[in-house]
Coordinates of C-alpha atoms in Angstrom, one line a residue:
X1 CA 9.2 -1.6 21.7
X2 CA 8.9 0.7 24.8
X3 CA 5.9 2.9 25.7
X4 CA 7.6 6.1 24.5
X5 CA 8.0 4.6 21.1
X6 CA 4.5 3.3 21.0
X7 CA 3.0 6.7 22.0
X8 CA 5.2 8.5 19.4
X9 CA 3.9 6.2 16.6
X10 CA 0.3 6.7 17.7
X11 CA 0.6 10.4 17.9
X12 CA 2.4 10.7 14.5
X13 CA 0.0 8.3 12.7
X14 CA -3.0 10.3 13.9
X15 CA -1.8 13.2 11.7
X16 CA -1.9 11.1 8.6
X17 CA -5.2 9.3 8.3
X18 CA -5.6 7.0 5.3
X19 CA -8.1 8.0 2.6
X20 CA -11.4 6.3 2.9
X21 CA -12.2 3.5 0.5
X22 CA -8.8 3.3 -1.1
X23 CA -6.7 0.1 -1.1
X24 CA -3.1 0.3 -2.3
X25 CA -0.6 -2.4 -3.0
X26 CA 3.2 -2.4 -3.3
X27 CA 3.5 -3.2 -7.0
X28 CA 6.7 -3.8 -9.0
X29 CA 7.5 -0.1 -8.7
X30 CA 6.3 0.5 -5.2
X31 CA 3.0 2.4 -4.4
X32 CA 1.6 4.7 -7.1
X33 CA -1.7 6.6 -7.2
X34 CA -3.0 10.1 -7.6
X35 CA -0.8 12.3 -5.4
X36 CA -3.7 13.5 -3.3
X37 CA -4.3 10.0 -2.0
X38 CA -0.7 9.2 -0.9
X39 CA 0.3 11.2 2.2
X40 CA -0.7 8.5 4.7
X41 CA 0.9 5.8 2.6
X42 CA 4.2 7.7 2.2
X43 CA 4.2 8.4 6.0
X44 CA 3.8 4.7 6.7
X45 CA 6.5 3.7 4.2
X46 CA 8.8 6.1 6.1
X47 CA 8.2 4.0 9.2
X48 CA 8.9 0.8 7.1
X49 CA 12.2 2.3 5.8
X50 CA 13.4 3.1 9.3
X51 CA 12.6 -0.4 10.5
X52 CA 14.3 -1.8 7.4
X53 CA 17.4 0.2 8.3
X54 CA 17.3 -1.1 11.9
X55 CA 16.9 -4.7 10.7
X56 CA 19.8 -4.5 8.2
X57 CA 22.1 -2.1 10.1
X58 CA 22.4 -0.3 6.7
X59 CA 21.3 2.9 5.0
X60 CA 17.9 2.5 3.2
X61 CA 16.6 4.7 0.4
X62 CA 13.1 6.2 -0.3
X63 CA 12.3 7.6 -3.8
X64 CA 9.2 9.7 -4.3
X65 CA 8.3 9.4 -8.0
X66 CA 5.7 8.0 -10.3
X67 CA 8.2 7.5 -13.1
X68 CA 6.4 7.7 -16.5
X69 CA 2.9 8.3 -15.0
X70 CA 1.1 11.6 -15.5
X71 CA 2.2 14.6 -13.5
X72 CA -0.8 14.5 -11.1
X73 CA 0.3 11.0 -9.9
X74 CA 3.0 10.2 -7.5
X75 CA 4.5 7.2 -5.7
X76 CA 7.1 5.9 -3.3
X77 CA 9.5 3.0 -3.5
X78 CA 12.1 1.6 -1.1
X79 CA 15.8 1.0 -2.0
X80 CA 17.4 -1.9 -0.1
X81 CA 21.0 -1.8 1.2
X82 CA 22.3 -3.1 -2.2
X83 CA 20.6 -0.2 -3.9
X84 CA 18.2 -2.7 -5.4
X85 CA 14.4 -3.1 -4.8
X86 CA 12.9 -3.8 -1.4
X87 CA 13.1 -7.5 -0.6
X88 CA 9.9 -9.3 -1.6
X89 CA 9.7 -10.7 1.9
X90 CA 8.7 -7.3 3.2
X91 CA 6.1 -6.5 0.6
X92 CA 3.2 -8.1 2.5
X93 CA 4.1 -5.9 5.5
X94 CA 4.1 -2.8 3.3
X95 CA 0.7 -3.6 2.0
X96 CA -0.7 -4.3 5.4
X97 CA 0.5 -1.0 7.0
X98 CA -0.5 1.1 4.0
X99 CA -4.1 -0.2 4.4
X100 CA -4.3 -0.2 8.2
X101 CA -7.6 1.7 8.9
X102 CA -6.5 3.6 12.1
X103 CA -3.4 4.4 14.3
X104 CA -4.1 1.5 16.7
X105 CA -4.4 -1.1 13.9
X106 CA -1.1 0.3 12.5
X107 CA 0.7 0.1 15.8
X108 CA -0.5 -3.5 16.3
X109 CA 0.8 -4.5 12.9
X110 CA 4.2 -2.8 13.5
X111 CA 4.5 -4.3 17.0
X112 CA 3.8 -7.9 15.7
X113 CA 6.2 -7.4 12.7
X114 CA 9.0 -6.0 14.9
X115 CA 8.7 -9.0 17.2
X116 CA 8.6 -11.5 14.2
X117 CA 11.6 -9.9 12.5
X118 CA 13.5 -9.5 15.9
X119 CA 14.2 -5.8 15.2
X120 CA 16.2 -4.3 18.0
X121 CA 15.7 -0.6 18.9
X122 CA 18.4 -0.1 21.5
X123 CA 22.0 1.0 21.4
X124 CA 22.5 2.5 18.0
X125 CA 22.9 6.3 17.3
X126 CA 21.6 7.1 14.8
X127 CA 19.4 4.1 15.1
X128 CA 18.5 4.2 11.5
X129 CA 19.2 6.4 8.4
X130 CA 17.1 6.8 5.3
X131 CA 18.2 8.7 2.2
X132 CA 15.3 10.5 0.5
X133 CA 15.0 11.6 -3.1
X134 CA 12.2 13.0 -5.2
X135 CA 11.6 13.8 -8.9
X136 CA 10.3 17.2 -10.2
X137 CA 6.6 16.7 -9.5
X138 CA 4.9 19.6 -7.6
X139 CA 3.5 17.1 -5.1
X140 CA 6.9 15.8 -4.2
X141 CA 7.8 18.3 -1.5
X142 CA 4.7 17.6 0.7
X143 CA 5.1 13.9 0.3
X144 CA 8.8 14.1 1.2
X145 CA 7.8 15.8 4.5
X146 CA 5.3 13.0 5.2
X147 CA 8.1 10.4 4.6
X148 CA 10.4 12.3 7.0
X149 CA 7.6 12.3 9.7
X150 CA 7.3 8.6 9.2
X151 CA 11.0 8.0 9.6
X152 CA 11.4 10.2 12.7
X153 CA 8.4 8.5 14.4
X154 CA 11.0 5.7 15.0
X155 CA 13.1 7.1 17.9
X156 CA 16.6 7.8 16.8
X157 CA 16.0 7.4 13.0
X158 CA 17.0 10.2 10.7
X159 CA 16.0 11.1 7.1
X160 CA 18.6 12.7 4.9
X161 CA 17.2 14.7 2.0
X162 CA 19.2 14.2 -1.2
X163 CA 17.1 16.7 -3.0
X164 CA 15.7 16.4 -6.5
X165 CA 17.4 13.4 -8.1
X166 CA 16.8 10.7 -10.7
X167 CA 15.5 7.4 -9.3
X168 CA 18.8 5.7 -10.4
X169 CA 20.9 8.3 -8.6
X170 CA 19.1 7.7 -5.3
X171 CA 19.5 3.9 -5.7
X172 CA 23.2 4.5 -6.6
X173 CA 23.7 6.7 -3.5
X174 CA 22.3 4.0 -1.2
X175 CA 24.6 1.4 -2.7
X176 CA 27.6 3.8 -2.5
X177 CA 26.9 4.7 1.2
X178 CA 26.6 1.0 2.2
X179 CA 29.8 0.3 0.3
X180 CA 31.7 2.9 2.3
X181 CA 31.8 5.4 -0.6
X182 CA 30.7 9.0 -0.9
X183 CA 27.0 9.2 -1.7
X184 CA 26.6 12.5 -3.6
X185 CA 25.5 13.6 -7.0
X186 CA 29.0 14.9 -7.8
X187 CA 30.5 11.5 -7.0
X188 CA 27.9 9.8 -9.2
X189 CA 28.8 12.1 -12.1
X190 CA 32.5 11.7 -11.5
X191 CA 32.3 7.8 -11.6
X192 CA 30.2 7.8 -14.8
X193 CA 32.3 10.4 -16.6
X194 CA 35.6 8.8 -15.6
X195 CA 34.6 5.3 -16.8
X196 CA 33.0 6.8 -20.0
X197 CA 36.3 8.6 -20.7
X198 CA 38.3 5.4 -20.1
X199 CA 36.1 3.5 -22.6
X200 CA 36.3 6.2 -25.2
X201 CA 40.1 6.1 -24.9
X202 CA 40.0 2.3 -25.5
X203 CA 38.3 2.6 -28.9
X204 CA 40.1 0.6 -31.6
X205 CA 42.2 2.7 -34.0
X206 CA 41.0 3.2 -37.5
X207 CA 37.3 2.5 -36.9
X208 CA 35.2 4.4 -39.5
X209 CA 32.8 6.9 -37.9
X210 CA 29.9 5.7 -40.2
X211 CA 27.9 8.9 -39.5
X212 CA 28.0 8.3 -35.7
X213 CA 29.9 11.5 -34.9
X214 CA 26.7 13.7 -35.2
X215 CA 25.0 15.3 -32.2
X216 CA 22.9 13.0 -30.0
X217 CA 19.4 14.6 -29.6
X218 CA 17.8 13.6 -26.2
X219 CA 14.2 13.9 -25.1
X220 CA 14.3 14.6 -21.4
X221 CA 10.5 13.9 -20.9
X222 CA 10.2 17.3 -19.1
X223 CA 11.5 15.5 -16.0
X224 CA 14.5 15.3 -13.7
X225 CA 16.6 13.3 -16.2
X226 CA 16.7 16.1 -18.8
X227 CA 17.8 18.6 -16.1
X228 CA 20.6 16.4 -14.9
X229 CA 21.8 15.5 -18.3
X230 CA 22.0 19.2 -19.2
X231 CA 24.4 19.7 -16.2
X232 CA 26.3 16.5 -16.8
X233 CA 27.0 16.8 -20.5
X234 CA 29.7 19.4 -19.9
X235 CA 31.8 16.6 -18.3
X236 CA 31.5 14.3 -21.4
X237 CA 34.4 15.0 -23.7
X238 CA 33.9 13.4 -27.2
X239 CA 30.1 13.4 -27.0
X240 CA 27.9 16.2 -28.2
X241 CA 24.4 16.2 -26.7
X242 CA 21.4 18.5 -27.2
X243 CA 18.7 18.0 -24.6
X244 CA 15.1 18.9 -25.5
X245 CA 12.0 18.8 -23.3
X246 CA 14.0 19.5 -20.1
X247 CA 11.2 21.1 -18.1
X248 CA 9.5 23.7 -20.4
X249 CA 6.5 21.4 -21.0
X250 CA 4.3 19.1 -18.9
X251 CA 6.1 16.0 -17.5
X252 CA 5.5 12.8 -19.5
X253 CA 2.8 14.5 -21.7
X254 CA 3.6 13.6 -25.3
X255 CA 7.2 13.0 -24.3
X256 CA 9.4 10.4 -22.7
X257 CA 10.5 6.8 -23.2
X258 CA 7.2 5.2 -22.3
X259 CA 5.3 7.4 -24.8
X260 CA 7.9 6.9 -27.6
X261 CA 8.1 3.1 -27.1
X262 CA 4.3 2.5 -26.9
X263 CA 3.1 5.0 -29.5
X264 CA 6.1 4.7 -31.9
X265 CA 6.0 8.4 -32.7
X266 CA 8.4 11.2 -32.1
X267 CA 8.0 13.1 -28.8
X268 CA 7.1 16.8 -28.7
X269 CA 9.7 19.2 -30.1
X270 CA 11.1 16.5 -32.5
X271 CA 10.0 16.6 -36.2
X272 CA 11.0 16.3 -39.8
X273 CA 14.0 18.6 -39.4
X274 CA 15.5 15.7 -37.3
X275 CA 14.9 13.0 -39.9
X276 CA 17.6 10.3 -39.8
X277 CA 19.4 11.7 -36.7
X278 CA 20.3 9.7 -33.7
X279 CA 17.8 10.4 -30.9
X280 CA 17.2 9.1 -27.4
X281 CA 14.3 9.4 -25.0
X282 CA 14.4 9.2 -21.1
X283 CA 11.3 8.7 -19.0
X284 CA 10.2 11.0 -16.2
X285 CA 12.5 9.8 -13.5
X286 CA 15.3 8.6 -15.9
X287 CA 15.3 4.9 -15.2
X288 CA 14.2 4.0 -18.8
X289 CA 15.9 4.7 -22.1
X290 CA 15.0 4.1 -25.7
X291 CA 16.5 5.3 -29.0
X292 CA 14.8 6.3 -32.2
X293 CA 15.2 8.1 -35.5
X294 CA 12.5 10.2 -37.1
X295 CA 11.3 8.9 -40.5
X296 CA 10.8 11.3 -43.4
X297 CA 7.0 11.5 -43.3
X298 CA 4.4 13.9 -42.0
X299 CA 3.0 11.7 -39.2
X300 CA 6.0 11.9 -36.9
X301 CA 6.5 8.2 -37.3
X302 CA 9.9 6.8 -36.0
X303 CA 12.2 3.9 -36.3
X304 CA 12.2 2.7 -32.7
X305 CA 15.3 1.1 -31.1
X306 CA 14.0 -0.2 -27.9
X307 CA 15.3 -2.0 -24.7
X308 CA 15.6 -5.3 -26.6
X309 CA 18.0 -3.7 -29.1
X310 CA 19.9 -2.0 -26.3
X311 CA 20.3 -5.4 -24.6
X312 CA 21.5 -7.0 -27.8
X313 CA 24.1 -4.2 -28.3
X314 CA 25.4 -4.7 -24.7
X315 CA 25.4 -8.5 -25.1
X316 CA 27.4 -8.3 -28.4
X317 CA 30.0 -6.0 -26.9
X318 CA 30.5 -8.0 -23.6
X319 CA 30.6 -11.3 -25.4
X320 CA 33.3 -9.9 -27.7
X321 CA 35.4 -8.7 -24.8
X322 CA 35.1 -12.1 -23.0
X323 CA 36.0 -13.9 -26.2
X324 CA 39.2 -11.8 -26.5
X325 CA 40.1 -12.5 -22.8
X326 CA 39.5 -16.3 -23.2
X327 CA 41.3 -16.7 -26.5
X328 CA 44.0 -19.3 -26.3
X329 CA 43.4 -19.9 -22.6
X330 CA 43.5 -23.4 -21.2
X331 CA 40.0 -23.9 -19.7
X332 CA 41.5 -26.1 -17.0
X333 CA 44.3 -23.6 -16.2
X334 CA 44.4 -21.7 -12.9
X335 CA 44.3 -18.3 -14.6
X336 CA 41.3 -19.1 -16.7
X337 CA 37.8 -18.1 -15.6
X338 CA 34.9 -19.2 -17.8
X339 CA 32.5 -16.5 -17.0
X340 CA 28.9 -17.4 -17.3
X341 CA 27.2 -14.6 -19.4
X342 CA 23.4 -14.6 -19.3
X343 CA 20.6 -12.6 -20.8
X344 CA 17.3 -12.1 -18.9
X345 CA 14.1 -11.0 -20.6
X346 CA 10.3 -11.0 -20.0
X347 CA 7.5 -12.2 -22.2
X348 CA 7.2 -8.6 -23.5
X349 CA 10.6 -9.0 -25.3
X350 CA 10.1 -9.1 -29.0
X351 CA 10.3 -12.7 -30.3
X352 CA 12.8 -11.6 -33.0
X353 CA 15.2 -10.3 -30.3
X354 CA 15.0 -13.6 -28.3
X355 CA 15.7 -15.6 -31.5
X356 CA 18.7 -13.3 -32.4
X357 CA 20.2 -13.6 -28.9
X358 CA 19.9 -17.4 -29.0
X359 CA 21.5 -17.5 -32.5
X360 CA 24.4 -15.5 -31.0
X361 CA 24.9 -18.5 -28.7
X362 CA 23.8 -16.6 -25.6
X363 CA 21.9 -18.2 -22.6
X364 CA 18.5 -16.5 -22.5
X365 CA 16.2 -16.8 -19.5
X366 CA 12.6 -15.5 -19.1
X367 CA 11.1 -14.2 -15.9
X368 CA 7.8 -12.6 -14.9
X369 CA 7.4 -8.9 -15.7
X370 CA 9.0 -6.6 -13.1
X371 CA 12.5 -5.4 -12.5
X372 CA 12.7 -7.3 -9.2
X373 CA 12.4 -10.6 -11.0
X374 CA 14.8 -9.7 -13.8
X375 CA 17.4 -8.3 -11.4
X376 CA 17.2 -11.4 -9.1
X377 CA 17.7 -13.7 -12.1
X378 CA 20.5 -11.6 -13.6
X379 CA 22.4 -11.8 -10.3
X380 CA 22.8 -15.6 -10.7
X381 CA 25.3 -15.1 -13.6
X382 CA 28.9 -13.9 -13.6
X383 CA 27.6 -11.2 -16.0
X384 CA 23.9 -10.9 -16.2
X385 CA 22.3 -8.5 -18.6
X386 CA 18.6 -7.7 -18.3
X387 CA 16.3 -5.3 -20.2
X388 CA 12.6 -4.9 -20.7
X389 CA 11.5 -3.7 -24.1
X390 CA 10.3 -0.5 -22.4
X391 CA 14.0 0.5 -21.9
X392 CA 14.5 -0.4 -18.2
X393 CA 17.5 -2.6 -17.6
X394 CA 21.2 -2.9 -16.6
X395 CA 24.2 -5.2 -16.3
X396 CA 25.2 -7.0 -13.1
X397 CA 28.7 -8.3 -12.4
X398 CA 29.3 -10.9 -9.7
X399 CA 31.9 -10.1 -7.0
X400 CA 33.8 -13.3 -7.8
X401 CA 34.1 -12.4 -11.5
X402 CA 35.2 -8.8 -10.7
X403 CA 37.9 -10.0 -8.3
X404 CA 39.2 -12.3 -11.0
X405 CA 39.0 -9.6 -13.6
X406 CA 40.9 -7.1 -11.4
X407 CA 43.7 -9.6 -10.7
X408 CA 43.9 -10.6 -14.4
X409 CA 44.1 -6.9 -15.4
X410 CA 47.0 -6.2 -13.0
X411 CA 48.8 -9.2 -14.4
X412 CA 48.2 -8.1 -18.0
X413 CA 49.3 -4.6 -17.2
X414 CA 52.7 -5.9 -15.9
X415 CA 53.2 -8.5 -18.6
X416 CA 51.6 -7.2 -21.7
X417 CA 50.4 -3.6 -21.4
X418 CA 48.7 -2.4 -24.5
X419 CA 47.8 -6.0 -25.7
X420 CA 44.3 -6.7 -26.9
X421 CA 43.7 -8.8 -23.8
X422 CA 44.7 -6.1 -21.4
X423 CA 42.4 -3.6 -23.3
X424 CA 39.5 -6.1 -23.2
X425 CA 40.0 -6.4 -19.4
X426 CA 40.1 -2.6 -19.0
X427 CA 36.9 -2.3 -21.0
X428 CA 35.0 -4.8 -18.9
X429 CA 36.2 -3.1 -15.7
X430 CA 35.2 0.3 -17.0
X431 CA 31.7 -1.1 -18.0
X432 CA 31.3 -2.3 -14.4
X433 CA 31.9 1.2 -13.2
X434 CA 29.9 3.0 -15.9
X435 CA 26.7 0.9 -15.7
X436 CA 24.5 1.4 -12.6
X437 CA 24.5 -2.0 -11.0
X438 CA 21.8 -1.0 -8.5
X439 CA 19.1 -0.4 -11.0
X440 CA 18.3 0.5 -14.6
X441 CA 19.7 4.0 -15.3
X442 CA 18.9 5.9 -18.4
X443 CA 22.0 8.2 -18.1
X444 CA 24.6 5.5 -17.5
X445 CA 22.8 3.3 -20.2
X446 CA 22.9 6.1 -22.7
X447 CA 26.7 6.6 -22.2
X448 CA 27.3 2.9 -22.6
X449 CA 25.3 2.8 -25.8
X450 CA 27.2 5.8 -27.2
X451 CA 30.6 4.4 -26.4
X452 CA 29.8 1.0 -27.9
X453 CA 28.4 2.6 -31.1
X454 CA 31.7 4.5 -31.3
X455 CA 33.7 1.3 -30.7
X456 CA 31.8 -0.5 -33.4
X457 CA 31.7 2.5 -35.8
X458 CA 28.0 2.0 -36.1
X459 CA 25.2 4.5 -36.9
X460 CA 21.8 4.1 -35.3
X461 CA 20.6 2.6 -38.6
X462 CA 23.3 -0.1 -38.6
X463 CA 22.5 -0.9 -35.0
X464 CA 18.8 -1.2 -35.8
X465 CA 19.6 -3.7 -38.5
X466 CA 20.8 -6.4 -36.0
X467 CA 17.3 -8.0 -36.5
X468 CA 13.9 -6.8 -37.5
X469 CA 11.2 -6.8 -34.8
X470 CA 8.0 -8.7 -35.3
X471 CA 5.1 -6.3 -35.4
X472 CA 3.3 -6.2 -32.0
X473 CA 0.4 -4.6 -30.3
X474 CA -0.3 -3.9 -26.6
X475 CA -3.8 -3.3 -25.3
X476 CA -5.4 -3.1 -21.8
X477 CA -8.9 -4.3 -20.8
X478 CA -10.7 -2.9 -17.7
X479 CA -12.0 -5.7 -15.5
X480 CA -13.8 -6.2 -12.3
X481 CA -10.9 -8.0 -10.5
X482 CA -7.5 -8.3 -12.0
X483 CA -6.5 -11.0 -9.5
X484 CA -8.8 -13.4 -11.3
X485 CA -6.0 -13.9 -13.9
X486 CA -3.3 -16.3 -12.7
X487 CA -0.3 -17.0 -15.0
X488 CA 2.6 -19.5 -15.1
X489 CA 5.8 -20.0 -17.0
X490 CA 7.0 -16.4 -16.7
X491 CA 3.5 -15.1 -17.6
X492 CA 3.4 -16.9 -21.0
X493 CA 0.6 -19.2 -19.9
X494 CA -2.7 -18.3 -18.3
X495 CA -4.0 -21.0 -15.9
X496 CA -7.0 -19.1 -14.5
X497 CA -9.7 -18.4 -15.5
X498 CA -10.0 -22.0 -16.7
X499 CA -10.5 -22.2 -20.5
X500 CA -9.2 -18.8 -21.5
X501 CA -5.7 -20.1 -22.5
X502 CA -7.3 -22.7 -24.8
X503 CA -9.5 -20.0 -26.4
X504 CA -6.4 -17.8 -26.8
X505 CA -4.5 -20.7 -28.4
X506 CA -7.2 -21.1 -31.0
X507 CA -6.8 -17.3 -31.9
X508 CA -3.0 -17.5 -31.9
X509 CA -3.0 -20.5 -34.3
X510 CA -4.7 -18.3 -37.0
X511 CA -1.6 -16.2 -37.5
X512 CA 1.9 -17.0 -38.8
X513 CA 4.5 -16.6 -35.9
X514 CA 1.6 -15.5 -33.7
X515 CA 2.3 -15.1 -30.0
X516 CA 0.0 -13.6 -27.4
X517 CA -0.2 -13.5 -23.6
X518 CA -2.2 -11.7 -20.9
X519 CA -1.2 -10.5 -17.4
X520 CA -2.8 -8.5 -14.7
X521 CA -1.5 -5.0 -14.2
X522 CA 0.4 -4.4 -11.0
X523 CA -1.3 -1.1 -10.2
X524 CA -4.8 -0.9 -11.7
X525 CA -7.8 -3.2 -12.4
X526 CA -6.9 -3.9 -16.0
X527 CA -5.6 -6.9 -17.9
X528 CA -2.7 -6.2 -20.3
X529 CA -2.7 -7.9 -23.6
X530 CA 0.4 -8.4 -25.7
X531 CA 0.3 -9.8 -29.3
X532 CA 2.9 -10.4 -32.1
X533 CA 2.6 -11.7 -35.6
X534 CA 4.3 -11.3 -39.0
X535 CA 2.3 -8.2 -40.0
X536 CA 1.0 -5.2 -38.0
X537 CA -2.6 -5.9 -39.2
X538 CA -2.3 -9.5 -37.9
X539 CA -0.8 -8.4 -34.6
X540 CA -3.6 -5.8 -34.2
X541 CA -6.3 -8.4 -35.0
X542 CA -4.8 -11.0 -32.6
X543 CA -4.6 -8.5 -29.8
X544 CA -8.2 -7.3 -30.4
X545 CA -9.6 -10.9 -30.5
X546 CA -7.8 -11.8 -27.2
X547 CA -9.0 -8.5 -25.6
X548 CA -12.5 -9.6 -26.5
X549 CA -11.9 -13.0 -24.8
X550 CA -10.6 -11.2 -21.7
X551 CA -13.8 -9.0 -21.7
X552 CA -15.9 -12.2 -22.2
X553 CA -14.2 -14.1 -19.3
X554 CA -13.5 -11.2 -16.9
X555 CA -15.1 -8.0 -18.0
X556 CA -17.9 -6.0 -16.3
X557 CA -20.5 -7.8 -18.4
X558 CA -19.3 -11.2 -17.1
X559 CA -19.7 -10.5 -13.4

């Protein structure tokens, strides 16, 4: 790194001093905090993104969003060349530079890291490119400018502003650019609408509608997803959508997938007039999706169809298409490809969903909480489906499987066009184009749900009957130091503090089908408690008793 580069970094960093007494860490969704505290961090992540672009020789993405958090918060996360999350190897560096106390400490960290990673600065024009996106938060514009300043403090690096976009759109654009495709909102909408239309055209003849032809009501969380869906719905022949909460209220306040899933009540602007209708809810940046139907009562209670049920629907459909393709095939034959289909969940998945998926004969794997862990594990399968109960998930197709599928499809088109096998191959190819393989995407996920329900001839009520969730309760307990909790076995067992797991086991044993685990939050000093049992009262009691144990072992009174 030459002197010009060093002096530019020092000069730029001096304009963005870090807030005093604030320590930030790059959690499962990047950095998040009150927006007023983030300018310095966002500037520094701009530097990191430019360095990542230099290192990989690829376009990198930066998304400014706090997803389902309140409107006064904001955050920033990095999209790697694949469109996925920032590699975990670079997370310690992101934490270090975010918390460097002054420009000289920051420069020293960068210099050492550049040397260790062997990042070259010479000979490329532009040296690096970063695509920038933001959601609808008022703080987004100023933070976007800070990110640009960080990017351009690396000589020759450029930041390209993609405007107000959903988080999944930004990730999709990064993946598209690095795959040599056009990275624009119109190309995103075109790919989704084309593959959706293809799947709609491949519905079996004579399937009864079963009440599924009614309008889909969508809660846009007063965020960017509602705005985009309102534009996009005009391109979706055969699907009638009414978008509510599309910017006329406060972002994520009494609306959105996170609120609906956790509170199990209808969002604002939904009520008794919508009883029994098919409804969906996006979160603030449109990377989460849940479905629900309003119950006929005065408390706005709902029947929730969460990420576990979405995963089950996708798994059912894909398993059926694979079965059609493999029917009558000689497993040892050259044309046969025994695709490995896997389902990836976290400990937050409802126990009833895991049991159901295993009963279907599917391979189910658990990972720690966090999209980066789920995504990494799903990528080990030919087709990997992952979802969190909160509605964040997607489907990944391996390159080897897609190559085989495209070849098989061409063969089937020439030898048996219109056959059930050719149609199954077409459906799987269309799913690989419709679903956002970079990251969970509420808009693409919603379209896939809708087309599968049409294919099955199912109403939301028939879908919800796949299995019955065990009642559950989530609580959080404020603690002095969340890092005092250490977990193992995909967060299902607590190994520290010593003795707490045994105490929890004694509580769990009191309840039929009781299950409970704790884990530290990725962003705040709280411990999250999740409990399940056969009745809601039992789940509530189990969660409360374990929360008391957490307080006893780790709370403010125990320090």
